[in-house]
Amino acid sequence: STSTALKGARGAMRKIRRGTGWVSALIALLIAAAGCDAQHVPSIKRVTRLEVPRDWVGGFDVHGNASATAESPTDVLEGTIALDGRFALLLQHEILPRLAPVYTTFTVSMAIYLTKDSAELDAGYPGGADQFRGIFWKGRGNDDRTPSAWLIPRTNRVTFRVSTTHAKEVWGSTKRSIPVRRWTHVAFTLGPDRLMKLYVDGYLDSAVETVGIPVANDGPMYVGKDMTQPGMVGFVHGVSMHSHALREEDVYQQSRWALRSVPDFDDEPAVEALLAAGEVALGIEDSARAEFIELMDSNNTSDDAEDDDAKNDDDAKVDAEKNASEAGGDSEKVGSQPSEPNVAAKKYAGDQYELAERIRGACLLLREDDGEAQRVARAGLAVARAAYLRSAVAGNSSARFILSTMYDAGYGTVDGGREPKRAHYHRLVAAAAGETGAQLAAGSELFTTAKGGGLQHARHPQAACPVALYYLFHAATRAYEENAKPGGQSRVERLKLFEGVSNQRGDHKGESDDRMMFLRQAAELGDSRAMLAMGNAHYWGNFGVPRDFERALRYYERAHDQGALLGTVGVAKMSLKGEGAPKNTTKAMDYYHAAANRSSPDALNGLGYLHFYGDEVERNLTTALSYFKRAAELGSGDGLVNAGLMLRGGMGCERNISEAYGYFVRCAAMHHQSCQYNAAMIEAAGEPELGIPRDCDRAAARMRQVAEVGKWMSPMADGLKAHLAGEDAMARWLYDHAAAMGVAQAKYNAAFLHEQRARSVRVGYDTIYGTIHGTAEDDDARGHGDESIDGWAAALRRERERERRTREAAAQVREHLSVVVGDDLALVHSGDSGDDPMRLSGALSAEMLRHYSTRIGFDPSADSIDLAWAALHRGDCAYFGPRRPGGCEVSDHRDALREYVEAGRAARAAIDAGKDAVDAGPLLARALYSEAWMRARGEGRDVRDASRARRLLREGLPQGG
């Protein structure tokens, strides 16, 4: 019986704790409870104790199998997995601790956070509330249960299960429910006594003795949704697994450690729950009622128009009465019923999102050198953020992701400070809902901090990679699928901002751009290269012009008529995809053949595509593969990926994954998006028998690059447009939003703009901007410092245009605020702290500068110039401390010296790698001067070192410092 087994186990454990006969007692306990045969000979293994908050002395012996190797750590996942019931993180059997096939023992533990009670699950939850909700499950088929755990339908109690030699599943259930909107640690153990135990927050909740001998399986582990059941809605953090049952005190200590390392959401989920039950619920109800009334009014109007011609008015009345009767009542009762809740919620969320977008956009166009305008902007951004929150609660994931950026970058806060904990919560929920930008943000943040050493409380940083890969895979898959659609290809603006950017990069001015006008004129004069450039501009949206496939096709056709090979290929591609004109496979075939006769790799790839799908020719996979391979030999990225896909799938040839992987790696080096994705898919799972090891880090890095190409990256181009137009508040917002997705160039550009803002506030607007905003040093920074009469006239025109847009923006903000808060606009200042908005703005930008310089330092994709720049700023922050507004809280000269040394090392590496000396040289000079200054004064060191300071200064002189 269960009680007899428990008594025997407790007696044996008392002997072990007293230290008397502990080895014999432990072996006797194993043999009595589970048995031992020749198929599975137990062994004694010496392991160290768990890392816990308090110190432990020595070690302890456990009876079990080898588990925690370098390839199979017990901490299998670090980081937070966001789940909404539709997805799961899948862990291959090979990377998990090895469980004994029979007489299985294990411990599986994790922290879970339920964002919704079972009664709060909406109609969008897969299967409804009557389904088991998966926490984790390991197996290949429905007969596998070892180990697994689900939430019981319509409750938050946990059922935990294993398979045995006598039963498909042996199960138990917890006595208490898992609380909602609170982190809870759960641990499931199975020991040699065949007792399944479920611990909640380190305390034993329930125990069940198995019937038969527990057996394991070689299937993967699913965290969240499994093969048959939807998953839980919430978060899972820090999954660990052992091949033995932890003792009760060890489970307790593990729970203390786990609950210390979970993210803190600053009570944002509770605030959201109150809002969902109150204001948002009423708003959705009002929206449904308004929509229904509008629909009824529309029907009445239509009926009145028909009645004018109706021949059988009596029949119409009979039908109306019949319909009302079937609906369950008279017309007045029917009219009072709201529309479908999901439809009403979507409409309410959309209305709130549009309101928030209008207010935010107008606020960011207000003048930054006008204190009153900035007070209005701060109030408006607070109102916009509240509207985004209402939209997010109603189910708009795009609003939630924008809201996370507002929290993270301090937009709309009363004190102008950041709220990263709330930002993290909204980012995770948006990622779980399928928002691609949020998935990229969550994956990039976890990947970069783990690689860069910034992951807090992590015992095994490599265990963060599967969680990062989980997010990045979903984002990259969306990018990969979008890229395959006609017109779905995107080009991301990756220019780094610098002083005088418009002198070297004068695009994004649309049709009036100087280069556009020059190319247009050259094309009219018959220059085929100009025709190609104009076609590319309209196809990709270069120079600030909108994408226009029809115009692009016309320019490519003209270039083809001039004998340009790329023009021929461009016409063929667009005709095949139906871009700019209806799809015309015959035309595409003719143009491809013409280009292939001139050894065009793209044309050969196109012919392979036509033979693969059988368009205009008989489908022939062997011929298609031959064309793809010929294109690959000539360096076509599309040819390489298509040949690789056919080899991997065994189409037109025998299946050959090794050769396919070779093709993928070759074109992945060319930054080909499809090759990056397919190479990552093979690396994520690995093919050890083919000599391709599993490489999570490389797969995650590739997936990140794939996901960074898509329409969600539009803030990069829009940010450059805003900066060139002098709208720096808008540019900062756009780059902040792009930086939230982890893009290295966006983090640099956002930091660049925040540095300018912090410096301008610190020095003073009168000095920086002069008497006319935007015509002194501000214009010089953008490259408008032309002192000619025409230059001043152009500056004056820009200033007048900026004034006009500012007045319009101010009017829009006040109009929107009056709708939200009424006619008394003083209400929007009721929460104002009274601080100078300029000072708050400068302090926030200084804080964001610190934030980005730290994030850049963690990012493995940051180049050496970025690393040098970020290290310099971290050094300045540590050196000046609170003496500089928005600086570090304390001054630490040792940290400052270390950062300056690191900046010099990174700058030297940039120069040695052949980077542009115009960028790297000044960074090296500044790093050397800063280090020399501190060494000469003995700051950050115990003694002065004047001789070394002199050597540093001499080294910096040739760099122009």
Coordinates of N, CA, C and O in Angstrom, one line a residue, residues 34-168:
A34 N 11.7 -1.0 -5.7 CA 11.7 -1.0 -7.2 C 12.2 -2.3 -7.8 O 12.0 -2.6 -8.9
G35 N 13.1 -3.0 -7.1 CA 13.7 -4.2 -7.7 C 14.9 -3.9 -8.5 O 15.1 -2.7 -8.8
C36 N 15.7 -4.9 -8.7 CA 16.9 -4.7 -9.5 C 17.2 -5.9 -10.3 O 17.2 -7.0 -9.7
D37 N 17.5 -5.8 -11.5 CA 17.8 -6.9 -12.3 C 18.9 -6.7 -13.2 O 19.5 -5.6 -13.2
A38 N 19.3 -7.6 -14.1 CA 20.5 -7.5 -14.9 C 20.4 -6.5 -16.0 O 21.4 -6.1 -16.5
Q39 N 19.1 -6.1 -16.3 CA 18.9 -5.2 -17.4 C 19.4 -3.8 -17.1 O 19.7 -3.0 -17.9
H40 N 19.3 -3.4 -15.8 CA 19.6 -2.1 -15.4 C 20.4 -2.1 -14.0 O 19.7 -2.2 -13.0
V41 N 21.7 -2.1 -14.1 CA 22.5 -2.2 -12.9 C 22.7 -0.8 -12.4 O 23.3 0.0 -13.1
P42 N 22.2 -0.5 -11.2 CA 22.4 0.9 -10.6 C 23.9 1.1 -10.3 O 24.7 0.2 -10.1
S43 N 24.2 2.4 -10.2 CA 25.6 2.8 -9.9 C 25.6 3.9 -8.9 O 24.6 4.6 -8.7
I44 N 26.7 4.1 -8.2 CA 26.8 5.2 -7.3 C 27.6 6.3 -8.0 O 28.7 6.1 -8.6
K45 N 27.1 7.5 -8.0 CA 27.7 8.7 -8.6 C 27.8 9.8 -7.6 O 26.9 10.1 -6.9
R46 N 29.0 10.4 -7.6 CA 29.3 11.5 -6.7 C 28.9 12.8 -7.5 O 29.4 13.1 -8.5
V47 N 28.0 13.6 -6.9 CA 27.6 14.9 -7.6 C 27.7 16.0 -6.5 O 27.6 15.7 -5.3
T48 N 27.8 17.2 -7.0 CA 27.8 18.3 -6.1 C 26.4 18.8 -5.8 O 25.5 18.5 -6.6
R49 N 26.2 19.5 -4.7 CA 24.9 20.0 -4.4 C 24.4 21.1 -5.4 O 25.2 21.7 -6.1
L50 N 23.2 21.4 -5.3 CA 22.6 22.4 -6.1 C 23.2 23.8 -5.7 O 23.6 23.9 -4.5
E51 N 23.3 24.7 -6.6 CA 23.6 26.0 -6.2 C 22.4 26.6 -5.5 O 21.4 26.7 -6.0
V52 N 22.6 27.1 -4.3 CA 21.5 27.6 -3.5 C 21.9 28.9 -2.8 O 23.1 29.2 -2.7
P53 N 21.0 29.7 -2.3 CA 21.4 30.9 -1.6 C 22.3 30.8 -0.5 O 23.2 31.6 -0.2
R54 N 22.2 29.7 0.3 CA 23.1 29.5 1.5 C 24.2 28.5 1.1 O 24.0 27.7 0.3
D55 N 25.3 28.6 1.9 CA 26.4 27.7 1.6 C 26.1 26.3 2.1 O 25.5 26.1 3.1
W56 N 26.6 25.3 1.3 CA 26.6 23.9 1.7 C 28.0 23.4 1.9 O 28.9 23.9 1.2
V57 N 28.2 22.4 2.7 CA 29.5 21.9 3.0 C 29.5 20.5 2.4 O 28.6 19.6 2.6
G58 N 30.6 20.2 1.6 CA 30.8 18.8 1.1 C 29.8 18.5 0.0 O 29.2 19.3 -0.7
G59 N 29.5 17.2 -0.2 CA 28.6 16.7 -1.2 C 27.8 15.6 -0.7 O 27.7 15.4 0.5
F60 N 27.1 14.9 -1.6 CA 26.3 13.8 -1.1 C 26.2 12.7 -2.2 O 26.5 13.0 -3.4
D61 N 25.9 11.5 -1.8 CA 25.9 10.4 -2.8 C 24.4 10.2 -3.1 O 23.5 10.2 -2.3
V62 N 24.2 9.9 -4.4 CA 22.8 9.6 -4.9 C 22.9 8.3 -5.6 O 23.9 7.9 -6.2
H63 N 21.8 7.6 -5.6 CA 21.7 6.3 -6.3 C 21.0 6.6 -7.6 O 19.8 6.8 -7.7
G64 N 21.7 6.5 -8.8 CA 21.1 6.9 -10.0 C 22.1 6.7 -11.2 O 23.1 6.0 -11.0
N65 N 21.7 7.2 -12.3 CA 22.5 7.1 -13.5 C 23.2 8.4 -13.9 O 22.8 9.5 -13.5
A66 N 24.3 8.3 -14.6 CA 25.0 9.5 -15.0 C 24.1 10.4 -15.8 O 23.3 9.9 -16.6
S67 N 24.2 11.7 -15.5 CA 23.2 12.6 -16.1 C 23.9 13.9 -16.5 O 23.9 14.2 -17.7
A68 N 24.4 14.6 -15.6 CA 24.7 16.0 -15.9 C 26.1 16.1 -16.5 O 27.1 16.5 -16.0
T69 N 26.1 15.8 -17.8 CA 27.4 15.9 -18.6 C 27.3 17.3 -19.3 O 26.3 18.0 -19.2
A70 N 28.4 17.6 -20.0 CA 28.5 18.9 -20.6 C 27.4 19.0 -21.7 O 26.8 20.1 -22.0
E71 N 27.1 17.9 -22.4 CA 26.0 17.9 -23.4 C 24.7 17.7 -22.8 O 23.7 17.9 -23.5
S72 N 24.6 17.3 -21.6 CA 23.3 17.1 -21.0 C 23.2 17.7 -19.6 O 23.2 17.0 -18.6
P73 N 23.1 19.0 -19.5 CA 23.0 19.7 -18.2 C 21.7 19.5 -17.5 O 20.7 19.2 -18.2
T74 N 21.7 19.5 -16.2 CA 20.4 19.4 -15.5 C 19.5 20.6 -15.6 O 18.3 20.5 -15.6
D75 N 20.1 21.8 -15.8 CA 19.4 23.0 -16.1 C 19.2 23.1 -17.6 O 20.0 23.6 -18.3
V76 N 18.0 22.5 -18.1 CA 17.9 22.4 -19.5 C 17.4 23.7 -20.2 O 17.6 23.9 -21.4
L77 N 16.7 24.5 -19.4 CA 16.2 25.8 -20.0 C 16.5 26.9 -19.0 O 16.1 26.8 -17.8
E78 N 17.1 28.0 -19.5 CA 17.1 29.3 -18.7 C 16.4 30.3 -19.5 O 16.5 30.4 -20.7
G79 N 15.6 31.1 -18.8 CA 14.8 32.2 -19.5 C 13.4 31.9 -19.4 O 12.9 30.8 -18.9
T80 N 12.6 32.8 -19.9 CA 11.1 32.7 -19.7 C 10.5 32.4 -21.1 O 10.7 33.1 -22.1
I81 N 9.6 31.4 -21.1 CA 8.9 30.9 -22.2 C 7.5 31.5 -22.1 O 6.8 31.2 -21.1
A82 N 7.0 32.3 -23.1 CA 5.7 32.8 -23.1 C 4.8 31.9 -24.0 O 5.1 31.5 -25.1
L83 N 3.7 31.5 -23.4 CA 2.8 30.5 -24.0 C 1.4 31.0 -24.1 O 0.9 31.7 -23.1
D84 N 0.7 30.8 -25.2 CA -0.7 31.2 -25.2 C -1.6 30.0 -25.6 O -2.8 30.2 -26.0
G85 N -1.1 28.8 -25.4 CA -1.9 27.6 -25.7 C -1.7 27.0 -27.1 O -2.1 25.8 -27.3
R86 N -1.1 27.7 -28.0 CA -1.0 27.2 -29.4 C 0.4 26.7 -29.7 O 0.5 26.0 -30.7
F87 N 1.4 27.0 -28.9 CA 2.7 26.6 -29.3 C 3.4 25.9 -28.1 O 2.9 25.9 -27.0
A88 N 4.5 25.3 -28.5 CA 5.3 24.5 -27.5 C 6.8 24.7 -27.8 O 7.2 24.9 -29.0
L89 N 7.6 24.7 -26.8 CA 9.0 24.6 -27.0 C 9.4 23.1 -26.9 O 9.1 22.4 -25.9
L90 N 10.0 22.6 -28.0 CA 10.3 21.2 -28.1 C 11.8 21.0 -27.8 O 12.7 21.6 -28.4
L91 N 12.1 20.1 -26.9 CA 13.5 19.7 -26.5 C 13.7 18.3 -26.9 O 13.0 17.4 -26.5
Q92 N 14.8 18.2 -27.8 CA 15.1 16.8 -28.3 C 15.6 15.9 -27.1 O 16.2 16.4 -26.2
H93 N 15.3 14.6 -27.3 CA 15.6 13.7 -26.2 C 17.1 13.7 -26.0 O 17.6 13.5 -24.8
E94 N 17.9 13.9 -27.0 CA 19.4 13.8 -26.9 C 20.0 14.9 -26.0 O 21.1 14.7 -25.4
I95 N 19.3 16.0 -25.8 CA 19.9 17.1 -25.0 C 19.4 17.0 -23.6 O 19.8 17.8 -22.7
L96 N 18.5 16.1 -23.2 CA 18.0 16.0 -21.9 C 18.8 15.0 -21.1 O 19.5 14.1 -21.6
P97 N 18.8 15.1 -19.8 CA 19.4 14.1 -18.9 C 18.9 12.7 -19.3 O 17.7 12.5 -19.5
R98 N 19.8 11.7 -19.3 CA 19.4 10.4 -19.7 C 18.7 9.7 -18.5 O 19.2 9.5 -17.5
L99 N 17.4 9.2 -18.8 CA 16.6 8.5 -17.8 C 16.8 7.0 -18.1 O 16.9 6.6 -19.2
A100 N 16.8 6.2 -17.0 CA 16.9 4.8 -17.1 C 15.6 4.3 -17.9 O 14.5 4.7 -17.6
P101 N 15.8 3.4 -18.8 CA 14.6 2.9 -19.6 C 13.5 2.2 -18.7 O 12.4 2.3 -18.9
V102 N 14.0 1.5 -17.6 CA 13.1 0.9 -16.6 C 13.6 1.3 -15.3 O 14.7 1.7 -15.1
Y103 N 12.7 1.1 -14.3 CA 13.0 1.6 -12.9 C 13.4 3.0 -13.0 O 14.4 3.5 -12.3
T104 N 12.7 3.8 -13.7 CA 13.0 5.2 -14.0 C 12.9 6.0 -12.8 O 11.9 5.9 -12.0
T105 N 13.8 6.9 -12.6 CA 13.8 7.9 -11.6 C 14.1 9.3 -12.2 O 14.8 9.4 -13.2
F106 N 13.5 10.3 -11.7 CA 13.7 11.7 -12.3 C 13.2 12.8 -11.3 O 12.5 12.5 -10.4
T107 N 13.6 14.0 -11.7 CA 13.0 15.2 -11.1 C 12.8 16.2 -12.3 O 13.8 16.4 -13.0
V108 N 11.7 16.7 -12.4 CA 11.4 17.8 -13.4 C 10.8 18.9 -12.6 O 9.8 18.8 -11.8
S109 N 11.4 20.1 -12.7 CA 10.9 21.3 -12.0 C 11.0 22.5 -12.8 O 11.8 22.6 -13.8
M110 N 10.2 23.5 -12.5 CA 10.1 24.7 -13.2 C 9.2 25.7 -12.4 O 8.5 25.3 -11.5
A111 N 9.3 27.0 -12.7 CA 8.4 28.0 -12.2 C 7.4 28.3 -13.3 O 7.8 28.5 -14.4
I112 N 6.1 28.4 -12.9 CA 5.1 28.7 -13.8 C 4.3 29.9 -13.4 O 4.2 30.2 -12.2
Y113 N 3.7 30.6 -14.3 CA 3.0 31.8 -14.0 C 1.7 31.8 -14.9 O 1.9 31.9 -16.2
L114 N 0.6 31.7 -14.3 CA -0.7 31.7 -15.1 C -1.2 33.1 -15.2 O -1.4 33.7 -14.2
T115 N -1.3 33.5 -16.5 CA -1.9 34.9 -16.6 C -3.4 34.9 -16.6 O -4.0 36.0 -16.5
K116 N -4.0 33.8 -16.8 CA -5.5 33.7 -16.8 C -6.0 32.5 -16.0 O -5.4 31.4 -16.1
D117 N -7.0 32.7 -15.3 CA -7.7 31.6 -14.6 C -8.4 30.8 -15.7 O -8.7 31.2 -16.8
S118 N -8.8 29.6 -15.3 CA -9.5 28.7 -16.3 C -10.9 29.4 -16.7 O -11.3 29.2 -17.9
A119 N -11.5 30.1 -15.8 CA -12.7 30.8 -16.2 C -12.5 32.0 -17.0 O -13.5 32.5 -17.6
E120 N -11.3 32.5 -17.1 CA -11.0 33.7 -17.9 C -10.6 33.4 -19.3 O -10.4 34.3 -20.1
L121 N -10.4 32.1 -19.7 CA -10.0 31.7 -21.0 C -11.1 32.1 -22.0 O -12.3 31.8 -21.8
D122 N -10.8 32.9 -23.0 CA -11.8 33.4 -24.0 C -12.1 32.4 -25.0 O -11.5 31.3 -25.1
A123 N -12.9 32.7 -26.0 CA -13.3 31.8 -27.0 C -12.2 31.5 -28.0 O -12.2 30.5 -28.7
G124 N -11.2 32.4 -28.0 CA -10.0 32.1 -28.9 C -9.1 31.0 -28.4 O -8.2 30.6 -29.1
Y125 N -9.3 30.6 -27.1 CA -8.4 29.5 -26.6 C -8.7 28.2 -27.4 O -9.9 27.8 -27.5
P126 N -7.7 27.5 -27.9 CA -7.9 26.3 -28.7 C -8.6 25.2 -27.9 O -8.1 24.8 -26.9
G127 N -9.8 24.8 -28.3 CA -10.5 23.7 -27.7 C -11.4 24.1 -26.5 O -12.2 23.3 -26.0
G128 N -11.3 25.4 -26.1 CA -12.1 25.8 -25.0 C -11.6 25.4 -23.6 O -10.5 24.8 -23.5
A129 N -12.3 25.8 -22.6 CA -11.9 25.6 -21.2 C -12.0 24.1 -20.8 O -11.6 23.8 -19.7
D130 N -12.6 23.2 -21.6 CA -12.8 21.9 -21.2 C -11.6 21.0 -21.5 O -11.7 19.8 -21.4
Q131 N -10.6 21.6 -22.0 CA -9.4 20.8 -22.4 C -8.4 20.8 -21.3 O -8.3 21.7 -20.5
F132 N -7.6 19.7 -21.2 CA -6.4 19.7 -20.4 C -5.4 20.7 -21.0 O -5.3 20.8 -22.2
R133 N -4.7 21.4 -20.1 CA -3.8 22.4 -20.6 C -2.4 22.0 -20.3 O -2.0 21.8 -19.1
G134 N -1.6 21.7 -21.3 CA -0.3 21.1 -21.1 C 0.7 22.0 -20.4 O 0.8 23.2 -20.7
I135 N 1.4 21.5 -19.4 CA 2.6 22.1 -18.8 C 3.9 21.5 -19.5 O 4.7 22.3 -20.0
F136 N 4.0 20.2 -19.4 CA 5.1 19.6 -20.1 C 4.7 18.1 -20.4 O 3.8 17.5 -19.7
W137 N 5.2 17.5 -21.4 CA 5.0 16.2 -21.8 C 6.2 15.6 -22.6 O 6.7 16.3 -23.4
K138 N 6.6 14.4 -22.2 CA 7.7 13.8 -22.9 C 7.2 12.5 -23.5 O 6.7 11.6 -22.8
G139 N 7.4 12.3 -24.8 CA 7.0 11.1 -25.5 C 6.9 11.2 -27.0 O 7.1 12.3 -27.6
R140 N 6.7 10.1 -27.6 CA 6.5 10.0 -29.1 C 5.1 9.8 -29.5 O 4.7 10.2 -30.6
G141 N 4.3 9.1 -28.7 CA 2.9 8.8 -29.0 C 2.1 8.9 -27.8 O 2.5 9.2 -26.7
N142 N 0.8 8.7 -28.0 CA -0.2 8.9 -26.9 C -0.1 7.9 -25.8 O -0.6 8.1 -24.7
D143 N 0.7 6.9 -26.0 CA 0.9 5.9 -24.9 C 2.0 6.3 -23.9 O 2.3 5.6 -22.9
D144 N 2.8 7.3 -24.3 CA 3.9 7.8 -23.5 C 3.4 8.8 -22.5 O 2.7 9.8 -22.8
R145 N 3.9 8.7 -21.2 CA 3.5 9.7 -20.2 C 4.7 10.1 -19.3 O 4.6 10.9 -18.5
T146 N 5.9 9.4 -19.4 CA 6.9 9.6 -18.4 C 7.9 10.7 -18.9 O 8.6 10.4 -19.9
P147 N 8.0 11.8 -18.3 CA 7.0 12.4 -17.3 C 6.1 13.4 -18.0 O 6.5 13.9 -19.1
S148 N 5.0 13.7 -17.4 CA 4.1 14.7 -18.0 C 3.3 15.3 -16.9 O 3.1 14.8 -15.8
A149 N 2.7 16.5 -17.2 CA 1.9 17.2 -16.3 C 1.0 18.1 -17.1 O 1.4 18.8 -18.0
W150 N -0.3 18.2 -16.7 CA -1.3 19.1 -17.3 C -2.0 19.8 -16.2 O -2.0 19.4 -15.0
L151 N -2.7 20.9 -16.6 CA -3.7 21.5 -15.7 C -5.0 20.9 -16.0 O -5.4 20.7 -17.2
I152 N -5.8 20.6 -15.0 CA -7.1 19.9 -15.1 C -8.1 20.8 -15.7 O -8.1 22.0 -15.3
P153 N -9.0 20.4 -16.6 CA -10.0 21.3 -17.2 C -10.8 22.0 -16.1 O -11.2 21.4 -15.1
R154 N -11.0 23.3 -16.4 CA -11.9 24.2 -15.5 C -11.3 24.3 -14.1 O -12.1 24.8 -13.2
T155 N -10.1 24.0 -13.9 CA -9.4 24.2 -12.6 C -8.0 24.6 -12.9 O -7.5 24.5 -14.0
N156 N -7.3 25.0 -11.9 CA -5.8 25.2 -12.0 C -5.0 24.2 -11.2 O -3.9 24.4 -10.8
R157 N -5.7 23.0 -10.9 CA -5.0 21.9 -10.2 C -4.1 21.2 -11.3 O -4.5 21.1 -12.5
V158 N -3.0 20.6 -10.8 CA -2.1 19.9 -11.7 C -2.3 18.4 -11.6 O -2.4 17.9 -10.5
T159 N -2.4 17.7 -12.7 CA -2.3 16.3 -12.8 C -1.0 15.9 -13.3 O -0.5 16.4 -14.4
F160 N -0.3 14.9 -12.6 CA 1.1 14.5 -13.0 C 1.0 13.0 -13.3 O 0.4 12.3 -12.6
R161 N 1.8 12.5 -14.3 CA 1.6 11.2 -14.8 C 2.9 10.5 -15.3 O 3.8 11.3 -15.8
V162 N 2.9 9.2 -15.2 CA 4.0 8.4 -15.8 C 3.4 7.1 -16.4 O 2.3 6.8 -16.1
S163 N 4.2 6.5 -17.2 CA 3.8 5.2 -17.7 C 4.6 4.1 -17.0 O 5.7 4.3 -16.6
T164 N 3.9 2.9 -16.9 CA 4.6 1.8 -16.2 C 4.4 0.5 -17.0 O 3.7 0.5 -18.0
T165 N 5.0 -0.5 -16.5 CA 4.9 -1.8 -17.2 C 3.5 -2.4 -17.1 O 3.1 -3.3 -17.8
H166 N 2.7 -1.9 -16.1 CA 1.3 -2.4 -15.9 C 0.2 -1.5 -16.4 O -0.9 -1.9 -16.5
A167 N 0.6 -0.2 -16.7 CA -0.5 0.7 -17.0 C 0.1 1.8 -18.0 O 1.3 2.2 -17.9
K168 N -0.8 2.2 -18.9 CA -0.4 3.3 -19.8 C -0.1 4.5 -19.1 O 0.8 5.3 -19.4

